[in-house]
Tab-separated table of C-alpha atoms and ligand atoms in Angstrom:
chain	number	residue	atom	x	y	z
A	190	MET	CA	0.108	0.172	0.279
A	191	ILE	CA	1.365	3.319	-0.869
A	192	VAL	CA	1.613	5.928	1.873
A	193	THR	CA	0.158	9.265	0.998
A	194	LYS	CA	0.607	12.490	2.482
A	195	HIS	CA	-1.071	16.036	1.463
A	196	ASN	CA	0.625	19.492	1.737
A	197	ALA	CA	3.701	18.281	3.427
A	198	PRO	CA	6.178	20.649	5.238
A	199	LEU	CA	8.999	20.646	2.648
A	200	LYS	CA	11.356	21.518	5.624
A	201	GLN	CA	11.174	17.867	6.392
A	202	LEU	CA	11.638	16.490	3.020
A	203	HIS	CA	15.099	18.433	1.816
A	204	THR	CA	17.959	19.215	3.884
A	205	PHE	CA	18.350	22.819	2.774
A	206	ARG	CA	15.134	23.326	5.000
A	207	LEU	CA	13.646	26.165	2.962
A	208	PRO	CA	9.972	26.823	3.603
A	209	GLY	CA	7.107	25.850	1.965
A	210	VAL	CA	4.804	22.792	1.179
A	211	ALA	CA	4.441	19.355	-1.316
A	212	ARG	CA	1.172	19.036	-2.792
A	213	VAL	CA	1.198	15.382	-2.365
A	214	VAL	CA	3.973	12.943	-1.253
A	215	TYR	CA	3.623	9.231	-1.899
A	216	TYR	CA	5.951	6.935	0.243
A	217	LEU	CA	7.370	4.112	-1.428
A	218	ARG	CA	8.072	1.284	0.781
A	219	ASP	CA	7.260	-1.424	-1.980
A	220	LYS	CA	8.984	-1.790	-5.278
A	221	HIS	CA	5.610	-3.204	-6.683
A	222	ASP	CA	4.007	-0.321	-5.736
A	223	CYS	CA	5.568	1.470	-8.577
A	224	ALA	CA	3.139	0.331	-10.994
A	225	SER	CA	0.129	1.583	-8.907
A	226	LEU	CA	1.542	5.473	-8.587
A	227	PRO	CA	-1.378	7.172	-9.150
A	228	THR	CA	0.576	9.679	-11.624
A	229	ASN	CA	3.766	9.529	-13.623
A	230	ASN	CA	4.352	13.414	-13.398
A	231	TYR	CA	6.245	13.163	-10.155
A	232	LEU	CA	9.829	13.862	-8.753
A	233	VAL	CA	11.687	10.973	-7.079
A	234	ILE	CA	13.465	11.989	-4.082
A	235	GLY	CA	15.470	10.153	-1.300
A	236	HIS	CA	16.682	12.325	1.841
A	237	GLY	CA	16.607	15.084	-0.420
A	238	SER	CA	20.394	16.513	0.799
A	239	ASN	CA	21.314	17.431	-2.614
A	240	THR	CA	18.059	18.754	-3.594
A	241	ILE	CA	16.612	22.516	-2.710
A	242	PHE	CA	12.882	23.470	-3.267
A	243	THR	CA	12.809	27.148	-3.537
A	244	SER	CA	8.866	27.238	-2.894
A	245	ASP	CA	5.854	24.774	-2.613
A	246	PHE	CA	6.037	21.992	-5.005
A	247	GLU	CA	3.212	21.544	-6.992
A	248	ARG	CA	4.250	18.221	-8.812
A	249	PRO	CA	3.873	14.944	-6.584
A	250	LEU	CA	6.624	13.569	-4.827
A	251	VAL	CA	7.915	10.279	-4.589
A	252	ARG	CA	10.011	9.297	-1.487
A	253	VAL	CA	11.996	6.285	-1.774
A	254	GLU	CA	11.829	4.179	1.468
A	255	LEU	CA	12.739	0.830	0.380
A	256	ARG	CA	15.005	-1.249	2.659
A	257	GLY	CA	17.029	-4.097	2.590
A	258	ILE	CA	20.374	-5.840	1.878
A	259	GLU	CA	21.226	-9.046	0.108
A	260	MET	CA	24.594	-10.488	-0.297
A	261	THR	CA	26.209	-13.146	-2.233
A	262	GLU	CA	30.194	-13.383	-2.960
A	263	SER	CA	32.108	-14.854	-5.910
A	264	SER	CA	35.200	-15.997	-5.622
A	265	GLU	CA	37.092	-12.476	-6.164
A	266	HIS	CA	34.144	-10.264	-5.014
A	267	TRP	CA	31.470	-9.324	-2.747
A	268	LEU	CA	28.129	-8.951	-4.631
A	269	LEU	CA	25.581	-6.847	-3.074
A	270	LYS	CA	21.928	-5.741	-4.008
A	271	VAL	CA	20.928	-2.863	-1.772
A	272	ALA	CA	17.473	-1.156	-1.821
A	273	ALA	CA	17.298	2.136	-3.147
A	274	GLY	CA	15.969	3.787	0.449
A	275	GLU	CA	18.783	2.431	2.439
A	276	PRO	CA	20.577	5.623	4.335
A	277	TRP	CA	24.139	5.714	2.090
A	278	HIS	CA	26.508	5.839	5.308
A	279	GLU	CA	24.330	3.063	7.365
A	280	PHE	CA	25.473	0.837	4.348
A	281	VAL	CA	29.083	1.649	4.314
A	282	THR	CA	29.292	1.214	7.834
A	283	TYR	CA	27.931	-2.306	7.733
A	284	CYS	CA	30.263	-2.980	4.437
A	285	LEU	CA	33.519	-2.130	6.524
A	286	ASP	CA	31.619	-4.040	9.888
A	287	SER	CA	31.273	-6.935	7.326
A	288	GLY	CA	34.629	-6.980	5.872
A	289	TYR	CA	33.684	-5.669	2.283
A	290	PHE	CA	36.276	-2.474	2.135
A	291	GLY	CA	36.505	-0.241	-0.385
A	292	LEU	CA	33.494	2.338	0.029
A	293	GLU	CA	35.470	3.652	3.296
A	294	ASN	CA	36.518	6.949	1.471
A	295	LEU	CA	32.680	7.588	0.727
A	296	ALA	CA	31.764	7.388	4.626
A	297	LEU	CA	29.504	10.334	5.843
A	298	ILE	CA	27.995	11.379	2.348
A	299	PRO	CA	24.216	12.092	3.549
A	300	GLY	CA	21.593	10.719	1.170
A	301	THR	CA	20.198	7.143	-0.018
A	302	VAL	CA	21.708	4.327	-1.883
A	303	GLY	CA	19.337	4.730	-4.416
A	304	ALA	CA	20.545	8.507	-5.056
A	305	ALA	CA	24.060	7.457	-5.061
A	306	PRO	CA	24.849	6.453	-8.537
A	307	VAL	CA	22.226	9.835	-10.221
A	308	GLN	CA	25.421	12.161	-9.283
A	309	ASN	CA	28.018	9.619	-8.837
A	310	ILE	CA	28.840	10.262	-5.582
A	311	GLY	CA	32.248	10.725	-5.094
A	312	ALA	CA	34.751	12.093	-2.413
A	313	TYR	CA	38.367	11.600	-1.390
A	314	GLY	CA	39.678	10.088	-4.771
A	315	SER	CA	36.717	7.584	-4.919
A	316	GLU	CA	33.301	7.558	-6.995
A	317	VAL	CA	30.293	5.062	-6.260
A	318	ALA	CA	30.658	4.001	-9.719
A	319	ASP	CA	33.607	2.110	-9.000
A	320	PHE	CA	31.772	-0.394	-7.159
A	321	ILE	CA	28.606	-0.504	-9.026
A	322	SER	CA	27.777	-3.413	-11.286
A	323	SER	CA	24.307	-2.744	-12.251
A	324	VAL	CA	21.323	-0.469	-11.453
A	325	GLU	CA	17.939	-1.717	-10.816
A	326	ALA	CA	14.985	0.793	-11.981
A	327	TRP	CA	11.233	1.080	-12.601
A	328	ASP	CA	11.259	2.560	-16.404
A	329	ARG	CA	8.564	5.325	-16.086
A	330	GLU	CA	8.420	5.204	-20.000
A	331	GLN	CA	8.116	1.352	-20.784
A	332	HIS	CA	6.445	0.879	-17.179
A	333	CYS	CA	8.365	-2.174	-16.654
A	334	PHE	CA	11.555	-3.017	-14.369
A	335	VAL	CA	14.888	-2.799	-16.065
A	336	GLN	CA	18.428	-3.317	-14.926
A	337	LEU	CA	21.040	-1.153	-16.382
A	338	GLU	CA	24.585	-2.366	-16.523
A	339	HIS	CA	27.328	-0.396	-15.448
A	340	ASP	CA	28.278	0.683	-18.983
A	341	ASP	CA	24.660	1.529	-19.880
A	342	CYS	CA	24.924	4.847	-16.678
A	343	GLN	CA	27.136	6.650	-18.439
A	344	PHE	CA	28.641	7.295	-15.553
A	345	ALA	CA	31.004	10.463	-15.360
A	346	TYR	CA	32.334	13.099	-12.726
A	347	ARG	CA	28.952	13.920	-10.537
A	348	ASP	CA	26.790	12.806	-13.714
A	349	SER	CA	25.180	9.527	-14.852
A	350	ILE	CA	22.315	8.960	-17.324
A	351	PHE	CA	19.757	9.178	-14.350
A	352	LYS	CA	21.024	12.891	-13.639
A	353	LYS	CA	20.706	13.639	-17.068
A	354	ASN	CA	16.960	12.137	-17.776
A	355	PRO	CA	15.713	12.888	-14.338
A	356	GLN	CA	11.534	12.002	-15.351
A	357	ARG	CA	12.938	8.124	-17.195
A	358	TRP	CA	13.863	5.934	-13.857
A	359	LEU	CA	12.977	5.356	-10.437
A	360	ILE	CA	15.608	3.614	-9.067
A	361	THR	CA	14.806	0.626	-6.867
A	362	ALA	CA	17.980	-1.165	-6.438
A	363	VAL	CA	21.827	-1.065	-6.441
A	364	TYR	CA	24.125	-3.695	-7.312
A	365	PHE	CA	27.621	-3.416	-5.735
A	366	ARG	CA	30.377	-5.382	-6.823
A	367	ILE	CA	33.263	-5.002	-4.593
A	368	PRO	CA	36.565	-6.617	-4.832
A	369	LYS	CA	37.738	-8.951	-2.100
A	370	ARG	CA	41.177	-7.760	-2.915
A	371	TRP	CA	41.407	-4.498	-1.306
A	372	CYS	CA	44.065	-1.745	-1.864
A	373	ALA	CA	43.765	1.895	0.182
A	374	ASN	CA	43.070	4.912	-1.539
A	375	ASN	CA	44.976	7.554	0.683
A	376	GLN	CA	45.963	10.006	-2.494
A	377	TYR	CA	43.922	12.861	-0.986
A	378	ALA	CA	46.317	15.295	0.960
A	379	GLU	CA	43.714	14.820	4.230
A	380	LEU	CA	44.404	10.921	4.131
A	381	SER	CA	48.112	10.950	2.773
A	382	ASP	CA	49.917	10.938	6.297
A	383	LEU	CA	48.158	7.630	6.861
A	384	VAL	CA	50.986	4.801	7.024
A	385	GLU	CA	49.473	1.834	5.168
A	386	PRO	CA	46.262	2.024	6.466
A	387	THR	CA	43.557	-0.191	7.449
A	388	ALA	CA	39.934	0.434	5.589
A	389	ALA	CA	38.879	1.312	9.346
A	390	GLN	CA	41.354	3.846	9.647
A	391	ILE	CA	40.287	5.650	6.209
A	392	TYR	CA	36.896	5.489	7.710
A	393	GLN	CA	37.419	6.800	10.335
A	394	ARG	CA	39.794	9.933	9.300
A	395	VAL	CA	36.960	10.677	6.628
A	396	ILE	CA	34.355	10.964	9.098
A	397	SER	CA	36.894	13.282	11.289
A	398	VAL	CA	38.068	15.718	8.315
A	399	ARG	CA	34.098	15.765	7.029
A	400	GLN	CA	32.969	16.528	10.682
A	401	ASN	CA	35.281	19.326	11.026
A	402	LYS	CA	35.107	21.127	7.650
A	403	LEU	CA	31.746	20.327	7.184
A	404	PRO	CA	28.095	21.480	8.663
A	405	ASP	CA	26.045	18.571	9.852
A	406	PRO	CA	22.873	18.693	7.790
A	407	ASP	CA	21.076	17.602	10.986
A	408	LEU	CA	21.970	20.854	12.686
A	409	VAL	CA	23.022	23.674	9.931
A	410	ALA	CA	20.501	23.034	7.303
A	411	ASN	CA	22.644	22.898	3.802
A	412	ALA	CA	23.150	20.641	0.772
A	413	GLY	CA	26.639	19.917	0.279
A	414	SER	CA	28.505	21.757	-2.332
A	415	PHE	CA	25.987	24.208	-4.179
A	416	PHE	CA	28.762	24.614	-7.129
A	417	LYS	CA	30.377	21.993	-9.312
A	418	ASN	CA	34.048	22.006	-9.410
A	419	PRO	CA	34.676	23.417	-13.033
A	420	THR	CA	36.799	22.151	-15.414
A	421	VAL	CA	39.314	24.763	-17.658
A	422	SER	CA	41.495	24.397	-20.655
A	423	ALA	CA	45.446	23.880	-19.620
A	424	GLN	CA	45.948	27.380	-21.233
A	425	HIS	CA	42.911	29.164	-18.978
A	426	TYR	CA	44.654	27.477	-16.232
A	427	GLN	CA	47.998	28.526	-16.778
A	428	GLN	CA	46.690	31.880	-17.303
A	429	LEU	CA	45.113	31.706	-13.812
A	430	VAL	CA	48.357	30.346	-12.354
A	431	SER	CA	50.402	33.059	-13.405
A	432	LEU	CA	48.123	35.402	-11.806
A	433	TYR	CA	47.640	33.295	-8.913
A	434	PRO	CA	50.752	31.126	-8.292
A	435	GLU	CA	48.860	29.323	-5.389
A	436	LEU	CA	46.003	28.040	-7.490
A	437	ARG	CA	45.855	24.107	-7.551
A	438	GLY	CA	44.484	22.176	-10.390
A	439	TYR	CA	44.030	18.768	-10.944
A	440	ALA	CA	44.657	17.089	-14.459
A	441	ASN	CA	42.296	15.430	-16.311
A	442	ALA	CA	43.105	13.144	-18.867
A	443	ASP	CA	42.051	14.743	-21.488
A	444	GLY	CA	44.799	17.681	-20.553
A	445	SER	CA	41.981	19.929	-19.064
A	446	PHE	CA	42.129	20.747	-15.258
A	447	LYS	CA	39.808	20.480	-12.696
A	448	LEU	CA	39.812	23.304	-10.378
A	449	ALA	CA	38.449	23.787	-6.673
A	450	ALA	CA	35.242	25.808	-6.842
A	451	GLY	CA	35.470	26.355	-3.061
A	452	TRP	CA	38.735	27.701	-3.503
A	453	LEU	CA	37.627	30.330	-5.856
A	454	ILE	CA	34.973	31.641	-4.084
A	455	ASP	CA	37.126	31.866	-0.769
A	456	LYS	CA	39.544	33.744	-2.853
A	457	ARG	CA	37.151	36.574	-3.628
A	458	GLY	CA	36.373	36.844	-0.038
A	459	TRP	CA	32.686	35.138	0.146
A	460	LYS	CA	33.402	33.075	3.276
A	461	GLY	CA	31.207	34.011	6.304
A	462	LYS	CA	29.776	36.460	3.892
A	463	GLN	CA	25.532	36.167	3.968
A	464	ILE	CA	22.112	37.685	2.383
A	465	GLY	CA	19.469	37.100	5.180
A	466	SER	CA	19.804	33.862	6.765
A	467	ILE	CA	21.726	32.455	4.050
A	468	ALA	CA	25.420	32.289	4.104
A	469	VAL	CA	28.501	30.952	2.766
A	470	HIS	CA	29.653	28.243	5.270
A	471	GLN	CA	32.789	29.931	7.343
A	472	ARG	CA	34.981	26.223	6.705
A	473	GLN	CA	33.820	25.397	2.839
A	474	ALA	CA	33.155	28.227	0.801
A	475	LEU	CA	31.479	25.838	-1.659
A	476	VAL	CA	28.743	25.001	0.972
A	477	LEU	CA	25.614	26.947	1.659
A	478	ILE	CA	24.141	27.451	4.878
A	479	ASN	CA	20.595	28.211	5.984
A	480	SER	CA	21.006	29.366	9.378
A	481	GLY	CA	16.944	29.079	9.969
A	482	ASN	CA	14.603	31.209	8.396
A	483	GLY	CA	16.051	31.497	5.359
A	484	CYS	CA	14.116	32.432	2.052
A	485	SER	CA	14.600	31.032	-1.821
A	486	ALA	CA	15.029	34.934	-2.472
A	487	ASP	CA	17.841	35.296	-0.365
A	488	LEU	CA	19.515	31.988	-1.563
A	489	LEU	CA	19.059	32.494	-5.331
A	490	ALA	CA	20.544	36.190	-4.958
A	491	LEU	CA	23.529	35.272	-2.802
A	492	ALA	CA	24.320	32.307	-5.069
A	493	THR	CA	24.060	34.699	-8.211
A	494	ALA	CA	26.205	37.073	-6.860
A	495	ILE	CA	28.842	34.520	-6.431
A	496	LYS	CA	28.500	32.994	-9.855
A	497	ASN	CA	28.503	35.947	-11.395
A	498	ASP	CA	31.758	37.281	-9.072
A	499	ILE	CA	33.572	34.307	-10.536
A	500	GLN	CA	32.660	34.723	-14.020
A	501	GLN	CA	33.857	38.314	-13.858
A	502	SER	CA	37.174	37.306	-11.764
A	503	PHE	CA	38.419	34.457	-13.524
A	504	ALA	CA	36.178	33.597	-16.615
A	505	ILE	CA	34.875	30.471	-15.381
A	506	THR	CA	31.062	29.867	-15.408
A	507	LEU	CA	30.124	27.655	-12.231
A	508	GLU	CA	27.446	25.214	-12.739
A	509	VAL	CA	25.056	24.355	-9.670
A	510	GLU	CA	25.546	21.166	-8.799
A	511	VAL	CA	22.592	20.890	-6.233
A	512	ARG	CA	19.414	19.797	-7.764
A	513	LEU	CA	17.215	23.303	-7.944
A	514	PHE	CA	13.315	23.285	-8.390
A	515	ASP	CA	10.913	25.910	-8.442
A	516	ASP	CA	6.729	24.833	-8.252
A	517	GLN	CA	7.678	22.448	-11.251
A	518	SER	CA	10.749	21.807	-12.504
A	519	LEU	CA	14.898	22.249	-12.233
A	520	ILE	CA	15.898	25.725	-12.424
A	521	GLN	CA	19.806	26.810	-13.493
A	522	LEU	CA	20.740	30.380	-12.378
B	276	FAD	P1	17.890	13.145	-3.159
B	276	FAD	O1	18.225	15.183	-2.791
B	276	FAD	O2	16.981	12.772	-2.299
B	276	FAD	O3	17.963	13.325	-4.716
B	276	FAD	C1	19.107	13.782	-5.314
B	276	FAD	C2	19.014	13.485	-6.716
B	276	FAD	O4	18.515	12.184	-7.230
B	276	FAD	C3	17.567	14.380	-7.152
B	276	FAD	O5	17.438	14.212	-8.638
B	276	FAD	C4	16.375	12.996	-7.314
B	276	FAD	O6	15.431	13.254	-8.176
B	276	FAD	C5	17.167	11.722	-7.804
B	276	FAD	N1	17.015	10.836	-6.923
B	276	FAD	C6	16.889	10.614	-5.355
B	276	FAD	N2	16.265	9.597	-5.403
B	276	FAD	C7	16.163	8.339	-6.696
B	276	FAD	C8	15.966	7.078	-6.576
B	276	FAD	N3	15.903	6.400	-6.263
B	276	FAD	N4	15.602	6.944	-8.581
B	276	FAD	C9	15.651	7.976	-9.069
B	276	FAD	N5	16.442	9.262	-8.969
B	276	FAD	C10	16.501	9.666	-7.468
B	276	FAD	N6	27.861	14.632	-2.395
B	276	FAD	C11	28.821	14.134	-3.234
B	276	FAD	O7	29.176	13.327	-4.169
B	276	FAD	N7	30.272	13.798	-2.383
B	276	FAD	C12	30.217	14.117	-1.000
B	276	FAD	O8	30.915	14.279	-0.263
B	276	FAD	C13	28.943	14.844	-0.658
B	276	FAD	N8	29.149	15.464	0.317
B	276	FAD	C14	27.626	16.208	1.316
B	276	FAD	C15	27.739	16.731	2.329
B	276	FAD	C16	26.958	17.275	2.736
B	276	FAD	C17	27.003	18.062	3.913
B	276	FAD	C18	25.815	17.175	2.311
B	276	FAD	C19	24.459	17.809	2.621
B	276	FAD	C20	25.387	17.026	1.097
B	276	FAD	C21	26.719	16.006	0.154
B	276	FAD	N9	26.348	15.588	-1.197
B	276	FAD	C22	28.049	14.888	-1.483
B	276	FAD	C23	25.556	15.824	-1.706
B	276	FAD	C24	24.387	14.458	-1.242
B	276	FAD	O9	25.011	13.922	-0.022
B	276	FAD	C25	23.965	13.443	-2.751
B	276	FAD	O10	23.733	13.787	-3.856
B	276	FAD	C26	23.468	12.345	-2.322
B	276	FAD	O11	23.626	11.175	-3.331
B	276	FAD	C27	21.997	12.923	-2.379
B	276	FAD	O12	21.230	11.507	-1.546
B	276	FAD	P2	19.518	11.708	-1.012
B	276	FAD	O13	18.681	10.366	-1.018
B	276	FAD	O14	19.410	12.893	-0.275
B	276	FAD	O15	19.040	12.489	-2.791
B	277	NAP	P1	39.266	19.509	-0.567
B	277	NAP	O1	40.048	18.505	0.049
B	277	NAP	O2	39.132	20.971	0.071
B	277	NAP	O3	39.444	19.785	-1.828
B	277	NAP	C1	39.046	20.486	-2.673
B	277	NAP	C2	38.896	20.181	-3.974
B	277	NAP	O4	40.439	19.762	-4.912
B	277	NAP	C3	38.010	19.038	-3.990
B	277	NAP	O5	36.721	19.214	-4.551
B	277	NAP	C4	38.651	17.842	-4.841
B	277	NAP	O6	37.889	17.334	-6.165
B	277	NAP	C5	39.899	18.533	-5.241
B	277	NAP	N1	41.268	17.738	-5.273
B	277	NAP	C6	41.710	17.773	-3.706
B	277	NAP	N2	42.723	16.766	-3.727
B	277	NAP	C7	42.444	16.422	-5.136
B	277	NAP	C8	43.393	15.246	-5.895
B	277	NAP	N3	44.435	14.834	-4.875
B	277	NAP	N4	43.177	14.804	-6.932
B	277	NAP	C9	42.368	15.117	-7.553
B	277	NAP	N5	41.504	16.018	-6.904
B	277	NAP	C10	41.509	16.548	-5.846
B	277	NAP	O7	37.782	19.083	-0.717
B	277	NAP	P2	36.525	19.307	0.845
B	277	NAP	O8	35.579	20.179	0.174
B	277	NAP	O9	37.117	19.339	1.775
B	277	NAP	O10	35.856	18.204	0.168
B	277	NAP	C11	36.528	16.714	0.077
B	277	NAP	C12	35.882	15.742	-0.470
B	277	NAP	O11	34.610	15.410	-0.195
B	277	NAP	C13	35.836	15.739	-2.041
B	277	NAP	O12	36.441	14.883	-2.767
B	277	NAP	C14	34.585	16.642	-2.163
B	277	NAP	O13	34.203	16.139	-3.566
B	277	NAP	C15	33.950	15.531	-1.046
B	277	NAP	N6	32.401	16.461	-0.931
B	277	NAP	C16	31.641	16.563	-1.827
B	277	NAP	C17	30.435	17.507	-1.568
B	277	NAP	C18	29.225	17.544	-2.385
B	277	NAP	O14	28.088	17.810	-1.816
B	277	NAP	N7	29.710	17.183	-3.783
B	277	NAP	C19	30.414	18.101	-0.061
B	277	NAP	C20	31.523	17.914	0.533
B	277	NAP	C21	32.398	17.406	0.274
B	277	NAP	P3	36.691	16.266	-6.076
B	277	NAP	O15	35.171	17.078	-5.476
B	277	NAP	O16	36.625	15.778	-7.582
B	277	NAP	O17	36.984	15.195	-5.248
C-alpha cells in the first residue's frame, strides 16, 4: 500500500530546509507499488540532501523508502543488492563492519543508496561508480522494471544517465561488486599521512575530517557543495596560475584541469558572507547554509552574486551541482 500525505512541509523533505509545502507525497515502501502510483508526473526523492525546493512544489513527490540488503559472493568479489532507500552512510558502515572494504572514502555522505548513482557520488578520490555493477529501476516510460548495466549508466564526474534524464527512471536497487582484494586509497592530502592504513583508519579519518570541515545537515541546514568543481583548458589554467601562483589544479586525462570551486569562492572573499539567513559556510566556501529562517529569494540572490563574481574574476562559469527546483521543475541560475 502506498502511504500518501497532502500538503507536507518541505522542510522535512530537503536538508536545506527552505519553507513551503509539497502538494502530495507518496512514500514508496514496496517496489511493486511503482506500477500503481496514481500519476507518472512525479519527482523522485531520497533524503533531499542534494535537492533544494525554492517554493511550494506542485508536482507529486515520490519519496523512496525501500529497505533491504542481500549479499552473495564470487571467488573475487562481494556482491550486494541494496534497496534504494537504505541510508548511504549506514550501508558504508555495514560494509566496513562486515569486512567488505572499498567504500570507506565515501563515508558520511548524506542521502540514500538509490541517489548515489544519480550524481555518481564521490569523495577523497573514490567514486561510487567504481563499485556499481548494475542498477535496477522502474522505467517510467516503458512501465516495467529494467536493469541498467554499469556501462549503460554513463557514469562521469558527478554525472550519470539518471541525472541527465530525471523523469525516466525510479531507481529501486543498486548492485555493488566490491573486490575482495583491497587496496587503500589515501592519495588525497587529508589522508596521505596515514601509513599503510587499514580501511577502518581511512573510514575514521574521512569522518573526522568531514565533521571538522562540513556542517552536519541535521544541525545546520545545507545541501553540500552548491556548485560543481569547474574544468578549464590547460591554457586557461596557465593564465590563472600566472595570476595566482598558489592555485591548485588537478589534471584530467584529456589535458584539461579541474579546479576547486571552493578555493575560487574563498579567494574572492565570500566565506562567511550572507544575505538574510543564507550564508557561505565559514569552513568550506562551496557550501551554502540556511541558518534557520532562510528564504529562496536570498539563496538565489547570494548564489547568483557568487556565480557572477567568479565569472568576472576568473572567466569561469560555475554550474550548480545541487538540484534546484521551483514549483514544477529544475531551474538553473
Ligand atoms: P536527493 O537529494 O533526495 O535526490 C538527489 C537527486 O537524485 C534528485 O535529482 C532526485 O530526483 C534523484 N533521486 C533520488 N533518489 C532517486 C531514486 N531512487 N531514483 C531515481 N532518482 C533519484 N555528494 C557527493 O557526491 N560527495 C560528497 O562528498 C557529498 N557530501 C555532502 C555533504 C553534505 C553535508 C551534504 C548535505 C551533501 C553532500 N553530498 C555529497 C550531496 C548528497 O549527499 C548526495 O548527492 C546524495 O547522493 C543525495 O542523496 P539523497 O537521497 O539525499 O538524494
Ligand atoms: P578539498 O579536500 O579541500 O579539495 C578541494 C577540491 O580539490 C576537491 O573538491 C577535490 O575534487 C579537489 N582535490 C583535492 N585533492 C585532489 C586530488 N589529490 N586529486 C584530484 N582532486 C583533488 O575538498 P573538501 O571540500 O574538503 O571535500 C573533500 C571531498 O569530499 C572531496 O572529494 C569532495 O568532492 C567531497 N565533498 C563533496 C560534497 C558535495 O556535496 N558534492 C560536499 C562535501 C565534500 P573532488 O571534489 O573531485 O574530489
